[in-house]
Amino acid sequence: YGKAFLFQGHEINAGYITRINLEADPAHRVTLLATTDVNGLALPNFDGSSWYPFSDRLLFTAELGTTGGVWQATPDFPSTAIDLSGSFGRGGYEGAQADSAGNIWVIEDVGGKAGSGSLSKSKQPNSFVYRFVPKNPRDLTLGGRLQALQVRGLNGNPIVFGGTSQAQIDASITSQAEKDLHTYGISFQTTWVTIHDTAIDGFVPFDANAAAKTAGATPFKRPENGQFRPDSGFRDFFFDETGDTNADSVANAQYGGWGGIMRLTQRDPSSNSGVLTPFYVGDQAHTGFDNTAFLSRNQVVFVEDGGDLLHTQRNALDSGYVFDVRINGPQTPIRFLAQGRDASATSDSALQGTAGFQNDGDNEITGFHVSNGDPSVRGLIGTQSPELSDRGDEHRHYSWRVFYTQQHGDNVTYEVTFGR
């Protein structure tokens, strides 16, 4: 029936999982795999997805705050889906990526509260980067430890959540720590703090965001996705910050309002310490970064989700950019994708502001995926450097392919091919 498949979660209306058979004719190309979990509960709207080769399971994340979490699913039909929130907690989870030790790195996107007065267009850092250390990678239902990333400021103290009073919110938006985190050339020491251990705390679902704050982890300005640099031994991890996506944010110029890209380097993927540096500091033309993938060892793609407000403010829709990871400091990324609007999104944009109408007038680039399709542990994304061309590789069983998905409008999935 085919050997090449693309799996997708869906973030619209009721949650469900589909499989695209890349070798089938159009009438048999898409299969609906699941709409409910093993307990008959409806699946949530999924945002992120990943293949976990240690247990041959798909992982799907729900960006739904205290009702979100991580689900695993089998790749067969019908798919068996299991809610893992007793281990991963509830959170606004989006990106998920496994490392060579079987740990799962999860990126959270939870918007913070707005400041007051002149800071009303700026948001408090409120999202965390997590690492789940499973008890047994072959069976994630057995639980494990959930950790959150803690960054120490230049004063040696952990950079922690700013607080809930309006004065604390305002202070955290324009804190020295936020300024330092978005200044080229500064490095920060990091450590992982355990916020939940099923061996001690059990399997009752919990609020991961709240637990991270209690443990003194470091909040970021809406990180969404991350990926390991290929052939780095899973020692080099890049993740983005979407930022405030508002051209009127006071935090834009110096305090991460435009978002950017962070680089975390560790001795090995299971190390408890590392070094964080700002790899790229965003600006109005390059902001709202959402999804990411590597095209080669030295080229990483980040794509935008700026949103309708920012699109209007800057008179530009979303784009995809290629960055050179060998450059330490400012660079001009290569723009390779201009998303534009399809017919449906164009109609939606004309209806913005209409009473009772709630939709987006853009075609967000909501997923970007580069893979050679190898489902084994040795084919884990980040193990090998992609080799892209329009010719099949005669020396390898698997050839590299590139896909991206569009959200809002017609919600199309695309494959990108490369000429000689």
PDB file of N, CA and C in Angstrom, residues 157-221:
ATOM      1  N   ASN A 157      22.022  35.004  39.358  1.00  0.00           N
ATOM      2  CA  ASN A 157      20.729  34.554  39.877  1.00  0.00           C
ATOM      3  C   ASN A 157      19.841  34.031  38.756  1.00  0.00           C
ATOM      4  N   PRO A 158      18.985  33.047  39.046  1.00  0.00           N
ATOM      5  CA  PRO A 158      18.065  32.545  38.016  1.00  0.00           C
ATOM      6  C   PRO A 158      17.118  33.643  37.536  1.00  0.00           C
ATOM      7  N   ILE A 159      16.843  33.646  36.238  1.00  0.00           N
ATOM      8  CA  ILE A 159      15.842  34.545  35.660  1.00  0.00           C
ATOM      9  C   ILE A 159      14.497  33.842  35.818  1.00  0.00           C
ATOM     10  N   VAL A 160      13.623  34.376  36.645  1.00  0.00           N
ATOM     11  CA  VAL A 160      12.385  33.693  36.996  1.00  0.00           C
ATOM     12  C   VAL A 160      11.177  34.523  36.571  1.00  0.00           C
ATOM     13  N   PHE A 161      10.009  33.908  36.682  1.00  0.00           N
ATOM     14  CA  PHE A 161       8.756  34.585  36.354  1.00  0.00           C
ATOM     15  C   PHE A 161       8.610  35.841  37.210  1.00  0.00           C
ATOM     16  N   GLY A 162       8.145  36.937  36.597  1.00  0.00           N
ATOM     17  CA  GLY A 162       8.157  38.239  37.246  1.00  0.00           C
ATOM     18  C   GLY A 162       7.110  38.473  38.299  1.00  0.00           C
ATOM     19  N   GLY A 163       6.009  37.705  38.292  1.00  0.00           N
ATOM     20  CA  GLY A 163       4.948  37.923  39.268  1.00  0.00           C
ATOM     21  C   GLY A 163       3.638  38.291  38.610  1.00  0.00           C
ATOM     22  N   THR A 164       2.593  38.403  39.420  1.00  0.00           N
ATOM     23  CA  THR A 164       1.248  38.578  38.880  1.00  0.00           C
ATOM     24  C   THR A 164       0.649  39.964  39.109  1.00  0.00           C
ATOM     25  N   SER A 165       1.237  40.776  39.975  1.00  0.00           N
ATOM     26  CA  SER A 165       0.701  42.126  40.151  1.00  0.00           C
ATOM     27  C   SER A 165       1.040  42.968  38.934  1.00  0.00           C
ATOM     28  N   GLN A 166       0.272  44.024  38.686  1.00  0.00           N
ATOM     29  CA  GLN A 166       0.526  44.839  37.509  1.00  0.00           C
ATOM     30  C   GLN A 166       1.908  45.467  37.547  1.00  0.00           C
ATOM     31  N   ALA A 167       2.357  45.860  38.725  1.00  0.00           N
ATOM     32  CA  ALA A 167       3.701  46.440  38.843  1.00  0.00           C
ATOM     33  C   ALA A 167       4.764  45.400  38.491  1.00  0.00           C
ATOM     34  N   GLN A 168       4.568  44.164  38.919  1.00  0.00           N
ATOM     35  CA  GLN A 168       5.529  43.103  38.609  1.00  0.00           C
ATOM     36  C   GLN A 168       5.514  42.757  37.123  1.00  0.00           C
ATOM     37  N   ILE A 169       4.327  42.755  36.543  1.00  0.00           N
ATOM     38  CA  ILE A 169       4.214  42.490  35.103  1.00  0.00           C
ATOM     39  C   ILE A 169       4.968  43.551  34.315  1.00  0.00           C
ATOM     40  N   ASP A 170       4.746  44.810  34.644  1.00  0.00           N
ATOM     41  CA  ASP A 170       5.418  45.908  33.944  1.00  0.00           C
ATOM     42  C   ASP A 170       6.929  45.800  34.092  1.00  0.00           C
ATOM     43  N   ALA A 171       7.385  45.514  35.294  1.00  0.00           N
ATOM     44  CA  ALA A 171       8.822  45.448  35.550  1.00  0.00           C
ATOM     45  C   ALA A 171       9.481  44.307  34.791  1.00  0.00           C
ATOM     46  N   SER A 172       8.774  43.181  34.661  1.00  0.00           N
ATOM     47  CA  SER A 172       9.374  42.021  33.995  1.00  0.00           C
ATOM     48  C   SER A 172       9.468  42.219  32.486  1.00  0.00           C
ATOM     49  N   ILE A 173       8.578  43.025  31.921  1.00  0.00           N
ATOM     50  CA  ILE A 173       8.589  43.252  30.469  1.00  0.00           C
ATOM     51  C   ILE A 173       9.851  43.987  30.045  1.00  0.00           C
ATOM     52  N   THR A 174      10.268  44.955  30.843  1.00  0.00           N
ATOM     53  CA  THR A 174      11.455  45.761  30.490  1.00  0.00           C
ATOM     54  C   THR A 174      12.568  45.560  31.509  1.00  0.00           C
ATOM     55  N   SER A 175      12.726  44.343  31.981  1.00  0.00           N
ATOM     56  CA  SER A 175      13.772  44.051  32.955  1.00  0.00           C
ATOM     57  C   SER A 175      15.142  44.002  32.284  1.00  0.00           C
ATOM     58  N   GLN A 176      16.183  44.163  33.078  1.00  0.00           N
ATOM     59  CA  GLN A 176      17.543  44.054  32.564  1.00  0.00           C
ATOM     60  C   GLN A 176      17.800  42.659  32.026  1.00  0.00           C
ATOM     61  N   ALA A 177      17.208  41.656  32.671  1.00  0.00           N
ATOM     62  CA  ALA A 177      17.397  40.278  32.217  1.00  0.00           C
ATOM     63  C   ALA A 177      16.847  40.077  30.807  1.00  0.00           C
ATOM     64  N   GLU A 178      15.652  40.658  30.521  1.00  0.00           N
ATOM     65  CA  GLU A 178      15.089  40.534  29.172  1.00  0.00           C
ATOM     66  C   GLU A 178      15.962  41.254  28.152  1.00  0.00           C
ATOM     67  N   LYS A 179      16.485  42.387  28.538  1.00  0.00           N
ATOM     68  CA  LYS A 179      17.379  43.113  27.636  1.00  0.00           C
ATOM     69  C   LYS A 179      18.633  42.299  27.348  1.00  0.00           C
ATOM     70  N   ASP A 180      19.208  41.698  28.389  1.00  0.00           N
ATOM     71  CA  ASP A 180      20.410  40.881  28.208  1.00  0.00           C
ATOM     72  C   ASP A 180      20.132  39.666  27.333  1.00  0.00           C
ATOM     73  N   LEU A 181      18.980  39.031  27.537  1.00  0.00           N
ATOM     74  CA  LEU A 181      18.648  37.838  26.760  1.00  0.00           C
ATOM     75  C   LEU A 181      18.522  38.126  25.272  1.00  0.00           C
ATOM     76  N   HIS A 182      18.309  39.380  24.904  1.00  0.00           N
ATOM     77  CA  HIS A 182      18.134  39.742  23.506  1.00  0.00           C
ATOM     78  C   HIS A 182      19.229  40.691  23.029  1.00  0.00           C
ATOM     79  N   THR A 183      20.438  40.479  23.581  1.00  0.00           N
ATOM     80  CA  THR A 183      21.608  41.260  23.184  1.00  0.00           C
ATOM     81  C   THR A 183      22.673  40.315  22.663  1.00  0.00           C
ATOM     82  N   TYR A 184      23.137  40.556  21.439  1.00  0.00           N
ATOM     83  CA  TYR A 184      24.166  39.699  20.846  1.00  0.00           C
ATOM     84  C   TYR A 184      25.434  39.686  21.705  1.00  0.00           C
ATOM     85  N   GLY A 185      26.082  38.522  21.716  1.00  0.00           N
ATOM     86  CA  GLY A 185      27.381  38.412  22.358  1.00  0.00           C
ATOM     87  C   GLY A 185      27.340  38.045  23.826  1.00  0.00           C
ATOM     88  N   ILE A 186      26.150  37.914  24.415  1.00  0.00           N
ATOM     89  CA  ILE A 186      26.044  37.560  25.823  1.00  0.00           C
ATOM     90  C   ILE A 186      25.705  36.074  25.950  1.00  0.00           C
ATOM     91  N   SER A 187      26.357  35.400  26.879  1.00  0.00           N
ATOM     92  CA  SER A 187      26.109  33.980  27.133  1.00  0.00           C
ATOM     93  C   SER A 187      25.579  33.797  28.546  1.00  0.00           C
ATOM     94  N   PHE A 188      24.734  32.788  28.712  1.00  0.00           N
ATOM     95  CA  PHE A 188      24.089  32.526  29.995  1.00  0.00           C
ATOM     96  C   PHE A 188      24.258  31.060  30.371  1.00  0.00           C
ATOM     97  N   GLN A 189      24.529  30.814  31.633  1.00  0.00           N
ATOM     98  CA  GLN A 189      24.604  29.451  32.136  1.00  0.00           C
ATOM     99  C   GLN A 189      23.189  28.925  32.379  1.00  0.00           C
ATOM    100  N   THR A 190      22.970  27.665  32.062  1.00  0.00           N
ATOM    101  CA  THR A 190      21.643  27.068  32.213  1.00  0.00           C
ATOM    102  C   THR A 190      21.716  25.782  33.029  1.00  0.00           C
ATOM    103  N   THR A 191      20.589  25.409  33.584  1.00  0.00           N
ATOM    104  CA  THR A 191      20.435  24.119  34.245  1.00  0.00           C
ATOM    105  C   THR A 191      18.995  23.665  34.075  1.00  0.00           C
ATOM    106  N   TRP A 192      18.762  22.365  34.202  1.00  0.00           N
ATOM    107  CA  TRP A 192      17.420  21.812  34.125  1.00  0.00           C
ATOM    108  C   TRP A 192      16.913  21.544  35.536  1.00  0.00           C
ATOM    109  N   VAL A 193      15.723  22.026  35.833  1.00  0.00           N
ATOM    110  CA  VAL A 193      15.125  21.800  37.152  1.00  0.00           C
ATOM    111  C   VAL A 193      13.933  20.858  36.981  1.00  0.00           C
ATOM    112  N   THR A 194      13.866  19.841  37.820  1.00  0.00           N
ATOM    113  CA  THR A 194      12.762  18.874  37.761  1.00  0.00           C
ATOM    114  C   THR A 194      11.513  19.483  38.396  1.00  0.00           C
ATOM    115  N   ILE A 195      10.411  19.438  37.647  1.00  0.00           N
ATOM    116  CA  ILE A 195       9.161  20.013  38.152  1.00  0.00           C
ATOM    117  C   ILE A 195       8.106  18.945  38.447  1.00  0.00           C
ATOM    118  N   HIS A 196       8.336  17.716  37.954  1.00  0.00           N
ATOM    119  CA  HIS A 196       7.397  16.622  38.230  1.00  0.00           C
ATOM    120  C   HIS A 196       8.090  15.308  37.960  1.00  0.00           C
ATOM    121  N   ASP A 197       7.889  14.341  38.865  1.00  0.00           N
ATOM    122  CA  ASP A 197       8.466  13.004  38.724  1.00  0.00           C
ATOM    123  C   ASP A 197       7.363  12.003  39.039  1.00  0.00           C
ATOM    124  N   THR A 198       6.981  11.196  38.055  1.00  0.00           N
ATOM    125  CA  THR A 198       5.866  10.268  38.283  1.00  0.00           C
ATOM    126  C   THR A 198       6.189   9.240  39.354  1.00  0.00           C
ATOM    127  N   ALA A 199       7.482   8.954  39.583  1.00  0.00           N
ATOM    128  CA  ALA A 199       7.852   8.005  40.622  1.00  0.00           C
ATOM    129  C   ALA A 199       7.520   8.548  42.014  1.00  0.00           C
ATOM    130  N   ILE A 200       7.459   9.871  42.129  1.00  0.00           N
ATOM    131  CA  ILE A 200       7.163  10.521  43.410  1.00  0.00           C
ATOM    132  C   ILE A 200       5.771  11.145  43.412  1.00  0.00           C
ATOM    133  N   ASP A 201       5.435  11.812  42.298  1.00  0.00           N
ATOM    134  CA  ASP A 201       4.214  12.614  42.241  1.00  0.00           C
ATOM    135  C   ASP A 201       3.025  11.904  41.615  1.00  0.00           C
ATOM    136  N   GLY A 202       3.244  10.743  41.019  1.00  0.00           N
ATOM    137  CA  GLY A 202       2.143  10.005  40.426  1.00  0.00           C
ATOM    138  C   GLY A 202       1.770  10.484  39.039  1.00  0.00           C
ATOM    139  N   PHE A 203       0.604  10.030  38.559  1.00  0.00           N
ATOM    140  CA  PHE A 203       0.191  10.250  37.178  1.00  0.00           C
ATOM    141  C   PHE A 203      -1.048  11.135  37.046  1.00  0.00           C
ATOM    142  N   VAL A 204      -1.378  11.885  38.065  1.00  0.00           N
ATOM    143  CA  VAL A 204      -2.507  12.803  37.958  1.00  0.00           C
ATOM    144  C   VAL A 204      -2.068  14.004  37.117  1.00  0.00           C
ATOM    145  N   PRO A 205      -2.805  14.362  36.056  1.00  0.00           N
ATOM    146  CA  PRO A 205      -2.420  15.523  35.237  1.00  0.00           C
ATOM    147  C   PRO A 205      -2.244  16.774  36.103  1.00  0.00           C
ATOM    148  N   PHE A 206      -1.257  17.601  35.744  1.00  0.00           N
ATOM    149  CA  PHE A 206      -0.904  18.768  36.538  1.00  0.00           C
ATOM    150  C   PHE A 206      -0.637  19.947  35.613  1.00  0.00           C
ATOM    151  N   ASP A 207      -0.613  21.137  36.179  1.00  0.00           N
ATOM    152  CA  ASP A 207      -0.362  22.367  35.434  1.00  0.00           C
ATOM    153  C   ASP A 207       1.143  22.549  35.296  1.00  0.00           C
ATOM    154  N   ALA A 208       1.695  22.244  34.126  1.00  0.00           N
ATOM    155  CA  ALA A 208       3.143  22.308  33.931  1.00  0.00           C
ATOM    156  C   ALA A 208       3.664  23.737  34.010  1.00  0.00           C
ATOM    157  N   ASN A 209       2.903  24.692  33.479  1.00  0.00           N
ATOM    158  CA  ASN A 209       3.328  26.085  33.507  1.00  0.00           C
ATOM    159  C   ASN A 209       3.473  26.572  34.943  1.00  0.00           C
ATOM    160  N   ALA A 210       2.483  26.262  35.778  1.00  0.00           N
ATOM    161  CA  ALA A 210       2.533  26.662  37.180  1.00  0.00           C
ATOM    162  C   ALA A 210       3.675  25.966  37.908  1.00  0.00           C
ATOM    163  N   ALA A 211       3.899  24.690  37.597  1.00  0.00           N
ATOM    164  CA  ALA A 211       4.981  23.943  38.245  1.00  0.00           C
ATOM    165  C   ALA A 211       6.340  24.507  37.857  1.00  0.00           C
ATOM    166  N   ALA A 212       6.488  24.930  36.604  1.00  0.00           N
ATOM    167  CA  ALA A 212       7.748  25.524  36.152  1.00  0.00           C
ATOM    168  C   ALA A 212       8.021  26.839  36.894  1.00  0.00           C
ATOM    169  N   LYS A 213       6.984  27.619  37.101  1.00  0.00           N
ATOM    170  CA  LYS A 213       7.150  28.876  37.830  1.00  0.00           C
ATOM    171  C   LYS A 213       7.556  28.613  39.276  1.00  0.00           C
ATOM    172  N   THR A 214       6.919  27.656  39.907  1.00  0.00           N
ATOM    173  CA  THR A 214       7.229  27.327  41.294  1.00  0.00           C
ATOM    174  C   THR A 214       8.667  26.834  41.437  1.00  0.00           C
ATOM    175  N   ALA A 215       9.160  26.110  40.435  1.00  0.00           N
ATOM    176  CA  ALA A 215      10.513  25.553  40.489  1.00  0.00           C
ATOM    177  C   ALA A 215      11.592  26.569  40.118  1.00  0.00           C
ATOM    178  N   GLY A 216      11.199  27.764  39.710  1.00  0.00           N
ATOM    179  CA  GLY A 216      12.185  28.787  39.369  1.00  0.00           C
ATOM    180  C   GLY A 216      12.762  28.655  37.978  1.00  0.00           C
ATOM    181  N   ALA A 217      12.005  28.064  37.038  1.00  0.00           N
ATOM    182  CA  ALA A 217      12.447  27.996  35.649  1.00  0.00           C
ATOM    183  C   ALA A 217      12.315  29.375  35.003  1.00  0.00           C
ATOM    184  N   THR A 218      12.890  29.518  33.811  1.00  0.00           N
ATOM    185  CA  THR A 218      12.950  30.811  33.139  1.00  0.00           C
ATOM    186  C   THR A 218      11.890  30.924  32.047  1.00  0.00           C
ATOM    187  N   PRO A 219      11.026  31.931  32.116  1.00  0.00           N
ATOM    188  CA  PRO A 219      10.012  32.121  31.066  1.00  0.00           C
ATOM    189  C   PRO A 219      10.583  32.869  29.862  1.00  0.00           C
ATOM    190  N   PHE A 220      10.045  32.559  28.685  1.00  0.00           N
ATOM    191  CA  PHE A 220      10.439  33.222  27.439  1.00  0.00           C
ATOM    192  C   PHE A 220       9.204  33.854  26.799  1.00  0.00           C
ATOM    193  N   LYS A 221       9.457  34.677  25.770  1.00  0.00           N
ATOM    194  CA  LYS A 221       8.368  35.377  25.086  1.00  0.00           C
ATOM    195  C   LYS A 221       7.815  34.507  23.954  1.00  0.00           C
TER     196      LYS A 221
END
